Tab-separated table of C-alpha atoms in Angstrom:
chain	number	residue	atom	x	y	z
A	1	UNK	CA	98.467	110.161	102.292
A	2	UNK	CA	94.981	109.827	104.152
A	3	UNK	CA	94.071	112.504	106.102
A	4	UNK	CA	93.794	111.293	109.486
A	5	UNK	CA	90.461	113.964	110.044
A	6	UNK	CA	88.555	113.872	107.529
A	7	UNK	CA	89.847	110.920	105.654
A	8	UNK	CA	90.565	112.247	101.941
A	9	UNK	CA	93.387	111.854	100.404
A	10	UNK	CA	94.323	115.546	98.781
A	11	UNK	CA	97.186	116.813	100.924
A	12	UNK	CA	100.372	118.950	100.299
A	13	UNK	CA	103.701	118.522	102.198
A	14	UNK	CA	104.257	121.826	104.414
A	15	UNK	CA	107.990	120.697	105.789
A	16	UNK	CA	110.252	117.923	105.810
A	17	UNK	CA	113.181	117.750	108.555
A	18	UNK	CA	115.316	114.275	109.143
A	19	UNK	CA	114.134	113.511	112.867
A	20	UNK	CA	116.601	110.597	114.148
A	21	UNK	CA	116.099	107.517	112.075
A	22	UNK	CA	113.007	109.091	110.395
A	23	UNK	CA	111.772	111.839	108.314
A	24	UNK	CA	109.065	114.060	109.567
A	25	UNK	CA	106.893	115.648	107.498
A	26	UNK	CA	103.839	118.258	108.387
A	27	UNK	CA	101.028	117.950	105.913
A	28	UNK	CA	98.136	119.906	105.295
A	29	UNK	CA	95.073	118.692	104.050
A	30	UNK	CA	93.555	120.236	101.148
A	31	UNK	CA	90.268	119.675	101.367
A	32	UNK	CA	89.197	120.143	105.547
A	33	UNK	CA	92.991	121.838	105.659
A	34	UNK	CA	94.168	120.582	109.297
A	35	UNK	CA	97.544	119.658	109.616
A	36	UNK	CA	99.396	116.597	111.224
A	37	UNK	CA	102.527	115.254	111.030
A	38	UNK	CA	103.714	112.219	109.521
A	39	UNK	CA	107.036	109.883	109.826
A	40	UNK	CA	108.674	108.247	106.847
A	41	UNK	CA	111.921	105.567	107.945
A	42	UNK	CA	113.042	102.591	106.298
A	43	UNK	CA	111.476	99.454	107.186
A	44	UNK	CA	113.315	98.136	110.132
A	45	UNK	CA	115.594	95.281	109.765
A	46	UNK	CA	114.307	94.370	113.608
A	47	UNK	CA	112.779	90.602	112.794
A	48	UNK	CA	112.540	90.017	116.450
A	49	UNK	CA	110.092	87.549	118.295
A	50	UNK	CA	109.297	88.550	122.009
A	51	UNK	CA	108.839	85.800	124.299
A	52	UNK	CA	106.009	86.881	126.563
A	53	UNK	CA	105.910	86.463	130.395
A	54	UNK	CA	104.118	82.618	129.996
A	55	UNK	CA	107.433	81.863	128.535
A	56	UNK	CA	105.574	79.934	125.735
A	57	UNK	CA	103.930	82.631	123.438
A	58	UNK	CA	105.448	84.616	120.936
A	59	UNK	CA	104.715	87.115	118.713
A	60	UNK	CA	106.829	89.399	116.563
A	61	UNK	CA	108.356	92.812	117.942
A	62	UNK	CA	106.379	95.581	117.618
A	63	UNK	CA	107.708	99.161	117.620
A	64	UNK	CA	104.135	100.681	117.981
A	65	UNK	CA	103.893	99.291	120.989
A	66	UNK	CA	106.928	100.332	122.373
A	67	UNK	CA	106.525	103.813	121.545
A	68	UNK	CA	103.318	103.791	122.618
A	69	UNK	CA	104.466	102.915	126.088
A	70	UNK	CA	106.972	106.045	125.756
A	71	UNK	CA	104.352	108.073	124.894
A	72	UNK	CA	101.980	107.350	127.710
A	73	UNK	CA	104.739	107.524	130.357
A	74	UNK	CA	106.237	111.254	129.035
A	75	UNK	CA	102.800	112.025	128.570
A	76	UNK	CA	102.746	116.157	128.820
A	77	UNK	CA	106.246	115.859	130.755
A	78	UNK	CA	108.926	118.333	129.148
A	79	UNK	CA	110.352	115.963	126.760
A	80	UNK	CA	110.381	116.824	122.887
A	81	UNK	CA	108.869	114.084	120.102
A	82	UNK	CA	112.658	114.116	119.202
A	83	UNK	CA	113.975	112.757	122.348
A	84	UNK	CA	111.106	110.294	122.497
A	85	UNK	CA	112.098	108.793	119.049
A	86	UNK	CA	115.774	108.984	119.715
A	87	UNK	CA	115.061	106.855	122.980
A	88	UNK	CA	112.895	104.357	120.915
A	89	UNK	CA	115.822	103.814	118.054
A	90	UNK	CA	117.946	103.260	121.114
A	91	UNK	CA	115.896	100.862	122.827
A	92	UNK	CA	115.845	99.248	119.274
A	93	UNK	CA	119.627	99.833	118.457
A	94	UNK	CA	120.908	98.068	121.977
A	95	UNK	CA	118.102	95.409	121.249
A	96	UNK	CA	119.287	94.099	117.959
A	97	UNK	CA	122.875	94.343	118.945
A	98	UNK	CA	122.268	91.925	122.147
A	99	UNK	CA	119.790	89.193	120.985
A	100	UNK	CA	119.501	87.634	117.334
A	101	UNK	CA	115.808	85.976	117.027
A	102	UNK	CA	114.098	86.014	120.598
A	103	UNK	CA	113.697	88.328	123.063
A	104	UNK	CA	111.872	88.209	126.550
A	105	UNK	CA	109.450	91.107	126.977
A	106	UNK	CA	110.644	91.302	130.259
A	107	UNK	CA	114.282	92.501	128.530
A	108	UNK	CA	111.718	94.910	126.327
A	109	UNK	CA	110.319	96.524	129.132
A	110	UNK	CA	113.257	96.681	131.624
A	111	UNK	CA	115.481	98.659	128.841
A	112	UNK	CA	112.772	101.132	128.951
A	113	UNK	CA	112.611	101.815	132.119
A	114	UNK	CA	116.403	102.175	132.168
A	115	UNK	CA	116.055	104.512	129.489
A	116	UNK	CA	113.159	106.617	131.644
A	117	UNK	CA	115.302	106.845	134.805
A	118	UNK	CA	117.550	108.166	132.669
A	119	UNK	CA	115.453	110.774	130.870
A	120	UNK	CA	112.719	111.609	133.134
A	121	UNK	CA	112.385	110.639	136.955
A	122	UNK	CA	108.433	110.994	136.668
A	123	UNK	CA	107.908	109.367	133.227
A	124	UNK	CA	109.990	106.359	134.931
A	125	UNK	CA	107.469	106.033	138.282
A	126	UNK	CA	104.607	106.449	135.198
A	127	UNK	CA	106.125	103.175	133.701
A	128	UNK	CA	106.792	101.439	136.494
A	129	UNK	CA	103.503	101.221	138.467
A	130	UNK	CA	102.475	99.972	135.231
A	131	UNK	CA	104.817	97.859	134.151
A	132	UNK	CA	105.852	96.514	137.529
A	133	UNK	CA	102.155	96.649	138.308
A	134	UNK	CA	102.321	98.546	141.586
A	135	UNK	CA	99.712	97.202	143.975
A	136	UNK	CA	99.872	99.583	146.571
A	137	UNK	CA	101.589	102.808	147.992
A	138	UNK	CA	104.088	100.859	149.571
A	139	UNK	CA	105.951	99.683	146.148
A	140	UNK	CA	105.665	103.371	145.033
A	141	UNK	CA	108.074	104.690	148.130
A	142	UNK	CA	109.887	101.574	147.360
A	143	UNK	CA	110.744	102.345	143.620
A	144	UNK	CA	111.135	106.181	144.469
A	145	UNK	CA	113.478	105.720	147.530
A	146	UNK	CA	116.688	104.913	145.696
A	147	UNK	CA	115.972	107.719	143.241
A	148	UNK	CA	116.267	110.111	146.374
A	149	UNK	CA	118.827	108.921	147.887
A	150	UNK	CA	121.040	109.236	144.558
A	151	UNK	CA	119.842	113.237	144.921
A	152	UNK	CA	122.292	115.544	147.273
A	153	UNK	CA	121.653	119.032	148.018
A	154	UNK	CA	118.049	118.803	147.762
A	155	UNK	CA	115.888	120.987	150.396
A	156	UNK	CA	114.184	118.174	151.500
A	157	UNK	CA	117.461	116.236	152.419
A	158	UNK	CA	119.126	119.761	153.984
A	159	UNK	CA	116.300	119.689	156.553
A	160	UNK	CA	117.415	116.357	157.626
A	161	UNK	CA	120.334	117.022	157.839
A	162	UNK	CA	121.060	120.070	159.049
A	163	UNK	CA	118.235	120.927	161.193
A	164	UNK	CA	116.167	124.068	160.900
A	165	UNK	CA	117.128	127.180	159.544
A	166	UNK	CA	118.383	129.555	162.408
A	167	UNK	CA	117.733	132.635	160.426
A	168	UNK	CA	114.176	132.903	159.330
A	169	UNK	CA	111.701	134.190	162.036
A	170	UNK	CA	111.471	132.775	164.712
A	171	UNK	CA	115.598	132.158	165.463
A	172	UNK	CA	118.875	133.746	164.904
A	173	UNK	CA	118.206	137.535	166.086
């Protein structure tokens, strides 16, 4: 394997652990010795074609890209390279089991989000200015609204609704 730093190809696998649908493996090059991590899975069976949004052009499913978009959303939110692959063999498992040769990338990007909301509130907004291509602050409340309205309990919804608290310092005594 190349190292991705220096570009030799002398390395030694450190550990191997089955992650999901993949194997991951930390290397360590021997001749700059960094390390980095690698992921070994069977080529996918996932012969897709995504119809793009001109409804004319298509071009075959690609996982990178998908991921990538996962990646950028959870982008240093608390979710584990684990969880992030598990959600991307999901996306793929509920794909392949509800369209044969052509999807639309709208299908593509709305299982993601669903996937998101699911997974991380903040990752989901992330993805959805994007993907929904937010134009102002307005669509932001907009996307966010039902989100908070699903919450009960919260501090913010207490105030509301119960008015202010009678015993910090200025009420109640």
């Amino acid at each position: 394997m190349e190292c991705p730093f220096c570009h030799q190809d002398n390395d030694r696998v450190v550990d191997s652990r089955a992650s999901g649908a993949a194997i991951r493996r930390r290397r360590e090059c021997l001749e700059c010795e960094r390390r980095y991590t690698t992921y070994e899975r069977a080529e996918s069976g996932l012969r897709l074609r995504v119809i793009k949004k001109d409804g004319t052009t298509r071009e075959a499913y690609d996982r990178t890209k998908v991921r990538r978009g996962l990646m950028l959303a959870l982008h240093k939110r608390p979710v584990p390279t684990e969880r992030l692959d598990a959600m991307l063999q999901e996306i793929e498992d509920e794909l392949t089991s509800t369209y044969d040769l052509e999807i639309p990338s709208r299908a593509i990007g709305d299982l993601v989000m669903e996937k998101l909301r699911r997974e991380d509130q903040v990752a989901y907004v992330r993805f959805a200015s994007v993907y929904r291509n937010f134009k102002d602050i307005s669509e932001f409340v907009h996307e966010v609204e039902p989100m908070l309205s699903q919450r009960t309990g919260t501090p913010r919804e207490k105030n509301r609704t119960e008015g202010p608290d009678e015993s910090g310092p200025t009420g109640g005594d």
